[in-house]
């Protein structure tokens, strides 16, 4: 339980850095509204804001985020032959990205079973329905990470967190992914 508390605190810090929940006044160096350039790579988020006299653009990359706390976590769980729905852990395959903290995954390699998953430990601004500042950037960041991943594993301690969110329509899970061949899982 103590590890999950540290994990959730770490993820909250990371989410705050990612979505720019710091200063949002017009004097801020990072604009309070954003859009994602369709030509940017998945490792870049292009944010812009404009006023009557000038336009500015800020490019955020993963290198701009302090991920020391979450980088300290190492994935060691055995997921081979397990199914996320039945076992609370399993390799999954991206079906679609909803926003910065929700995506749909196939839980079987043959794509015959899918789930919508609300990520545990992170809460990003909305990018569906009412779009909040930084919502589109958070969604693009998550989508890029999941699209580029060579492997994705969902895990949930169901007795601790429950299996479904409060709406009853989305499974809950931590997302671990391997960003590229030869690298370790990242949370």
mmCIF file of C-alpha atoms in Angstrom:
data_model
loop_
_atom_site.group_PDB
_atom_site.id
_atom_site.type_symbol
_atom_site.label_atom_id
_atom_site.label_comp_id
_atom_site.label_asym_id
_atom_site.label_seq_id
_atom_site.Cartn_x
_atom_site.Cartn_y
_atom_site.Cartn_z
ATOM 1 C CA UNK A 1 0.000 0.000 0.000
ATOM 2 C CA UNK A 2 2.881 2.368 0.814
ATOM 3 C CA UNK A 3 4.351 1.801 -2.675
ATOM 4 C CA UNK A 4 1.024 2.706 -4.297
ATOM 5 C CA UNK A 5 0.763 5.902 -2.201
ATOM 6 C CA UNK A 6 4.240 6.939 -3.348
ATOM 7 C CA UNK A 7 3.339 5.970 -6.907
ATOM 8 C CA UNK A 8 0.160 8.053 -6.880
ATOM 9 C CA UNK A 9 1.977 11.062 -5.378
ATOM 10 C CA UNK A 10 4.681 10.762 -8.009
ATOM 11 C CA UNK A 11 2.155 10.531 -10.811
ATOM 12 C CA UNK A 12 0.294 13.579 -9.526
ATOM 13 C CA UNK A 13 3.540 15.570 -9.639
ATOM 14 C CA UNK A 14 4.241 14.304 -13.154
ATOM 15 C CA UNK A 15 0.704 15.131 -14.316
ATOM 16 C CA UNK A 16 1.007 18.637 -12.910
ATOM 17 C CA UNK A 17 4.236 19.177 -14.822
ATOM 18 C CA UNK A 18 2.808 17.664 -17.998
ATOM 19 C CA UNK A 19 -0.373 19.684 -18.172
ATOM 20 C CA UNK A 20 1.071 23.002 -17.031
ATOM 21 C CA UNK A 21 -1.006 23.397 -13.909
ATOM 22 C CA UNK A 22 1.420 25.979 -12.625
ATOM 23 C CA UNK A 23 1.138 29.664 -13.364
ATOM 24 C CA UNK A 24 -1.350 30.369 -16.140
ATOM 25 C CA UNK A 25 -1.513 34.139 -16.248
ATOM 26 C CA UNK A 26 -0.678 35.999 -19.420
ATOM 27 C CA UNK A 27 2.792 36.736 -18.033
ATOM 28 C CA UNK A 28 3.600 33.017 -17.791
ATOM 29 C CA UNK A 29 6.334 31.651 -20.007
ATOM 30 C CA UNK A 30 4.085 28.715 -20.885
ATOM 31 C CA UNK A 31 0.761 29.679 -22.459
ATOM 32 C CA UNK A 32 -2.475 28.693 -20.746
ATOM 33 C CA UNK A 33 -4.118 27.459 -23.930
ATOM 34 C CA UNK A 34 -2.625 25.023 -26.370
ATOM 35 C CA UNK A 35 -2.962 23.231 -29.624
ATOM 36 C CA UNK A 36 -1.030 20.307 -30.966
ATOM 37 C CA UNK A 37 0.657 20.617 -34.290
ATOM 38 C CA UNK A 38 -0.336 17.745 -36.546
ATOM 39 C CA UNK A 39 3.158 17.724 -37.990
ATOM 40 C CA UNK A 40 4.923 17.374 -34.633
ATOM 41 C CA UNK A 41 6.384 14.040 -33.643
ATOM 42 C CA UNK A 42 4.904 12.111 -30.773
ATOM 43 C CA UNK A 43 7.771 13.247 -28.547
ATOM 44 C CA UNK A 44 6.938 16.934 -28.992
ATOM 45 C CA UNK A 45 3.969 18.941 -27.848
ATOM 46 C CA UNK A 46 3.618 22.299 -29.516
ATOM 47 C CA UNK A 47 1.786 24.890 -27.479
ATOM 48 C CA UNK A 48 0.846 28.299 -28.708
ATOM 49 C CA UNK A 49 -1.002 31.358 -27.615
ATOM 50 C CA UNK A 50 -1.600 34.576 -29.425
ATOM 51 C CA UNK A 51 -2.460 38.126 -28.561
ATOM 52 C CA UNK A 52 -3.219 41.098 -30.733
ATOM 53 C CA UNK A 53 0.419 42.112 -30.813
ATOM 54 C CA UNK A 54 2.397 38.874 -30.878
ATOM 55 C CA UNK A 55 2.329 35.114 -31.097
ATOM 56 C CA UNK A 56 4.508 32.720 -29.156
ATOM 57 C CA UNK A 57 5.218 29.040 -29.432
ATOM 58 C CA UNK A 58 6.626 26.716 -26.797
ATOM 59 C CA UNK A 59 7.741 23.186 -27.590
ATOM 60 C CA UNK A 60 7.640 20.799 -24.657
ATOM 61 C CA UNK A 61 9.480 17.504 -24.860
ATOM 62 C CA UNK A 62 9.761 14.634 -22.381
ATOM 63 C CA UNK A 63 13.197 16.023 -21.494
ATOM 64 C CA UNK A 64 11.415 19.082 -20.058
ATOM 65 C CA UNK A 65 9.632 16.934 -17.479
ATOM 66 C CA UNK A 66 11.210 15.832 -14.230
ATOM 67 C CA UNK A 67 10.389 12.136 -14.070
ATOM 68 C CA UNK A 68 13.019 11.134 -11.488
ATOM 69 C CA UNK A 69 10.412 9.711 -9.094
ATOM 70 C CA UNK A 70 8.578 7.575 -11.630
ATOM 71 C CA UNK A 71 11.861 6.563 -13.291
ATOM 72 C CA UNK A 72 12.790 4.959 -9.955
ATOM 73 C CA UNK A 73 9.931 2.450 -10.326
ATOM 74 C CA UNK A 74 10.833 -0.797 -12.045
ATOM 75 C CA UNK A 75 8.312 -3.213 -13.519
ATOM 76 C CA UNK A 76 8.987 -6.746 -12.322
ATOM 77 C CA UNK A 77 5.522 -8.322 -12.334
ATOM 78 C CA UNK A 78 4.877 -11.522 -14.265
ATOM 79 C CA UNK A 79 2.251 -10.817 -16.917
ATOM 80 C CA UNK A 80 2.989 -13.686 -19.331
ATOM 81 C CA UNK A 81 -0.166 -15.569 -20.256
ATOM 82 C CA UNK A 82 -2.352 -13.338 -18.073
ATOM 83 C CA UNK A 83 -5.419 -11.323 -19.037
ATOM 84 C CA UNK A 84 -5.997 -7.841 -17.633
ATOM 85 C CA UNK A 85 -9.734 -8.364 -17.094
ATOM 86 C CA UNK A 86 -9.456 -11.781 -15.428
ATOM 87 C CA UNK A 87 -6.113 -11.393 -13.641
ATOM 88 C CA UNK A 88 -5.695 -7.652 -13.070
ATOM 89 C CA UNK A 89 -2.550 -7.694 -15.219
ATOM 90 C CA UNK A 90 -1.850 -8.411 -18.864
ATOM 91 C CA UNK A 91 -0.289 -7.245 -22.076
ATOM 92 C CA UNK A 92 -2.674 -5.120 -24.131
ATOM 93 C CA UNK A 93 -2.725 -3.545 -27.588
ATOM 94 C CA UNK A 94 -3.835 0.033 -28.238
ATOM 95 C CA UNK A 95 -7.255 0.266 -29.874
ATOM 96 C CA UNK A 96 -7.811 4.025 -29.554
ATOM 97 C CA UNK A 97 -6.813 7.005 -27.451
ATOM 98 C CA UNK A 98 -9.607 8.939 -25.760
ATOM 99 C CA UNK A 99 -7.709 11.651 -23.918
ATOM 100 C CA UNK A 100 -4.746 12.149 -21.584
ATOM 101 C CA UNK A 101 -5.940 9.676 -18.972
ATOM 102 C CA UNK A 102 -8.176 7.216 -20.847
ATOM 103 C CA UNK A 103 -7.661 4.831 -23.759
ATOM 104 C CA UNK A 104 -9.203 1.689 -25.216
ATOM 105 C CA UNK A 105 -7.116 -1.465 -25.467
ATOM 106 C CA UNK A 106 -7.488 -4.918 -26.925
ATOM 107 C CA UNK A 107 -6.809 -7.433 -24.167
ATOM 108 C CA UNK A 108 -6.146 -10.257 -26.617
ATOM 109 C CA UNK A 109 -3.649 -10.297 -29.486
ATOM 110 C CA UNK A 110 -6.388 -11.378 -31.896
ATOM 111 C CA UNK A 111 -8.347 -8.172 -31.033
ATOM 112 C CA UNK A 112 -11.474 -10.110 -29.996
ATOM 113 C CA UNK A 113 -11.785 -8.491 -26.557
ATOM 114 C CA UNK A 114 -11.370 -4.842 -25.641
ATOM 115 C CA UNK A 115 -11.665 -2.577 -22.621
ATOM 116 C CA UNK A 116 -11.756 1.121 -21.988
ATOM 117 C CA UNK A 117 -9.216 1.969 -19.281
ATOM 118 C CA UNK A 118 -9.085 5.018 -17.003
ATOM 119 C CA UNK A 119 -5.476 5.392 -15.881
ATOM 120 C CA UNK A 120 -4.799 5.215 -12.162
ATOM 121 C CA UNK A 121 -2.580 7.862 -10.600
ATOM 122 C CA UNK A 122 -3.088 10.551 -13.213
ATOM 123 C CA UNK A 123 -5.797 13.077 -13.995
ATOM 124 C CA UNK A 124 -5.422 15.332 -17.015
ATOM 125 C CA UNK A 125 -7.568 18.221 -18.255
ATOM 126 C CA UNK A 126 -10.438 17.219 -20.515
ATOM 127 C CA UNK A 127 -10.022 17.095 -24.287
ATOM 128 C CA UNK A 128 -13.426 15.646 -25.142
ATOM 129 C CA UNK A 129 -16.731 17.442 -24.672
ATOM 130 C CA UNK A 130 -15.650 20.654 -22.971
ATOM 131 C CA UNK A 131 -11.970 21.081 -23.867
ATOM 132 C CA UNK A 132 -9.953 22.469 -20.965
ATOM 133 C CA UNK A 133 -6.614 24.298 -21.242
ATOM 134 C CA UNK A 134 -3.816 21.801 -21.925
ATOM 135 C CA UNK A 135 -6.363 19.004 -22.502
ATOM 136 C CA UNK A 136 -5.430 18.543 -26.159
ATOM 137 C CA UNK A 137 -1.714 18.609 -25.325
ATOM 138 C CA UNK A 138 -2.147 15.971 -22.604
ATOM 139 C CA UNK A 139 -4.164 13.806 -24.984
ATOM 140 C CA UNK A 140 -1.559 14.121 -27.740
ATOM 141 C CA UNK A 141 1.252 13.305 -25.307
ATOM 142 C CA UNK A 142 -0.474 10.126 -24.110
ATOM 143 C CA UNK A 143 -1.451 9.096 -27.628
ATOM 144 C CA UNK A 144 2.116 9.505 -28.841
ATOM 145 C CA UNK A 145 3.529 7.400 -26.019
ATOM 146 C CA UNK A 146 1.010 4.617 -26.589
ATOM 147 C CA UNK A 147 1.322 4.626 -30.394
ATOM 148 C CA UNK A 148 5.117 4.469 -30.235
ATOM 149 C CA UNK A 149 5.232 1.800 -27.514
ATOM 150 C CA UNK A 150 6.624 -1.592 -28.442
ATOM 151 C CA UNK A 151 4.741 -3.226 -25.545
ATOM 152 C CA UNK A 152 1.980 -2.100 -23.157
ATOM 153 C CA UNK A 153 0.953 -3.803 -19.919
ATOM 154 C CA UNK A 154 -1.997 -2.784 -17.746
ATOM 155 C CA UNK A 155 -1.955 -3.651 -14.054
ATOM 156 C CA UNK A 156 -4.365 -3.015 -11.205
ATOM 157 C CA UNK A 157 -4.498 -4.087 -7.574
ATOM 158 C CA UNK A 158 -8.272 -4.612 -7.679
ATOM 159 C CA UNK A 159 -8.766 -5.057 -3.895
ATOM 160 C CA UNK A 160 -7.089 -1.667 -3.366
ATOM 161 C CA UNK A 161 -8.485 0.391 -6.263
ATOM 162 C CA UNK A 162 -11.555 -1.505 -7.483
ATOM 163 C CA UNK A 163 -11.944 -2.863 -10.992
ATOM 164 C CA UNK A 164 -14.119 -0.101 -12.516
ATOM 165 C CA UNK A 165 -14.300 3.680 -12.194
ATOM 166 C CA UNK A 166 -17.268 5.477 -10.615
ATOM 167 C CA UNK A 167 -19.167 5.459 -13.932
ATOM 168 C CA UNK A 168 -18.918 1.673 -14.043
ATOM 169 C CA UNK A 169 -17.913 1.830 -17.700
ATOM 170 C CA UNK A 170 -14.118 2.015 -17.564
ATOM 171 C CA UNK A 171 -11.608 -0.365 -16.065
ATOM 172 C CA UNK A 172 -8.926 1.135 -13.841
ATOM 173 C CA UNK A 173 -5.246 0.447 -14.391
ATOM 174 C CA UNK A 174 -1.674 1.630 -14.249
ATOM 175 C CA UNK A 175 -0.088 1.753 -17.705
ATOM 176 C CA UNK A 176 3.434 0.411 -18.168
ATOM 177 C CA UNK A 177 4.985 0.646 -21.619
ATOM 178 C CA UNK A 178 8.255 -0.027 -23.378
ATOM 179 C CA UNK A 179 9.014 3.116 -25.429
ATOM 180 C CA UNK A 180 11.385 1.444 -27.887
ATOM 181 C CA UNK A 181 13.172 -1.826 -28.492
ATOM 182 C CA UNK A 182 15.915 -2.457 -25.957
ATOM 183 C CA UNK A 183 14.539 -0.145 -23.285
ATOM 184 C CA UNK A 184 12.873 -0.926 -19.952
ATOM 185 C CA UNK A 185 9.231 -0.484 -19.054
ATOM 186 C CA UNK A 186 8.189 3.032 -18.055
ATOM 187 C CA UNK A 187 5.207 3.991 -15.962
#
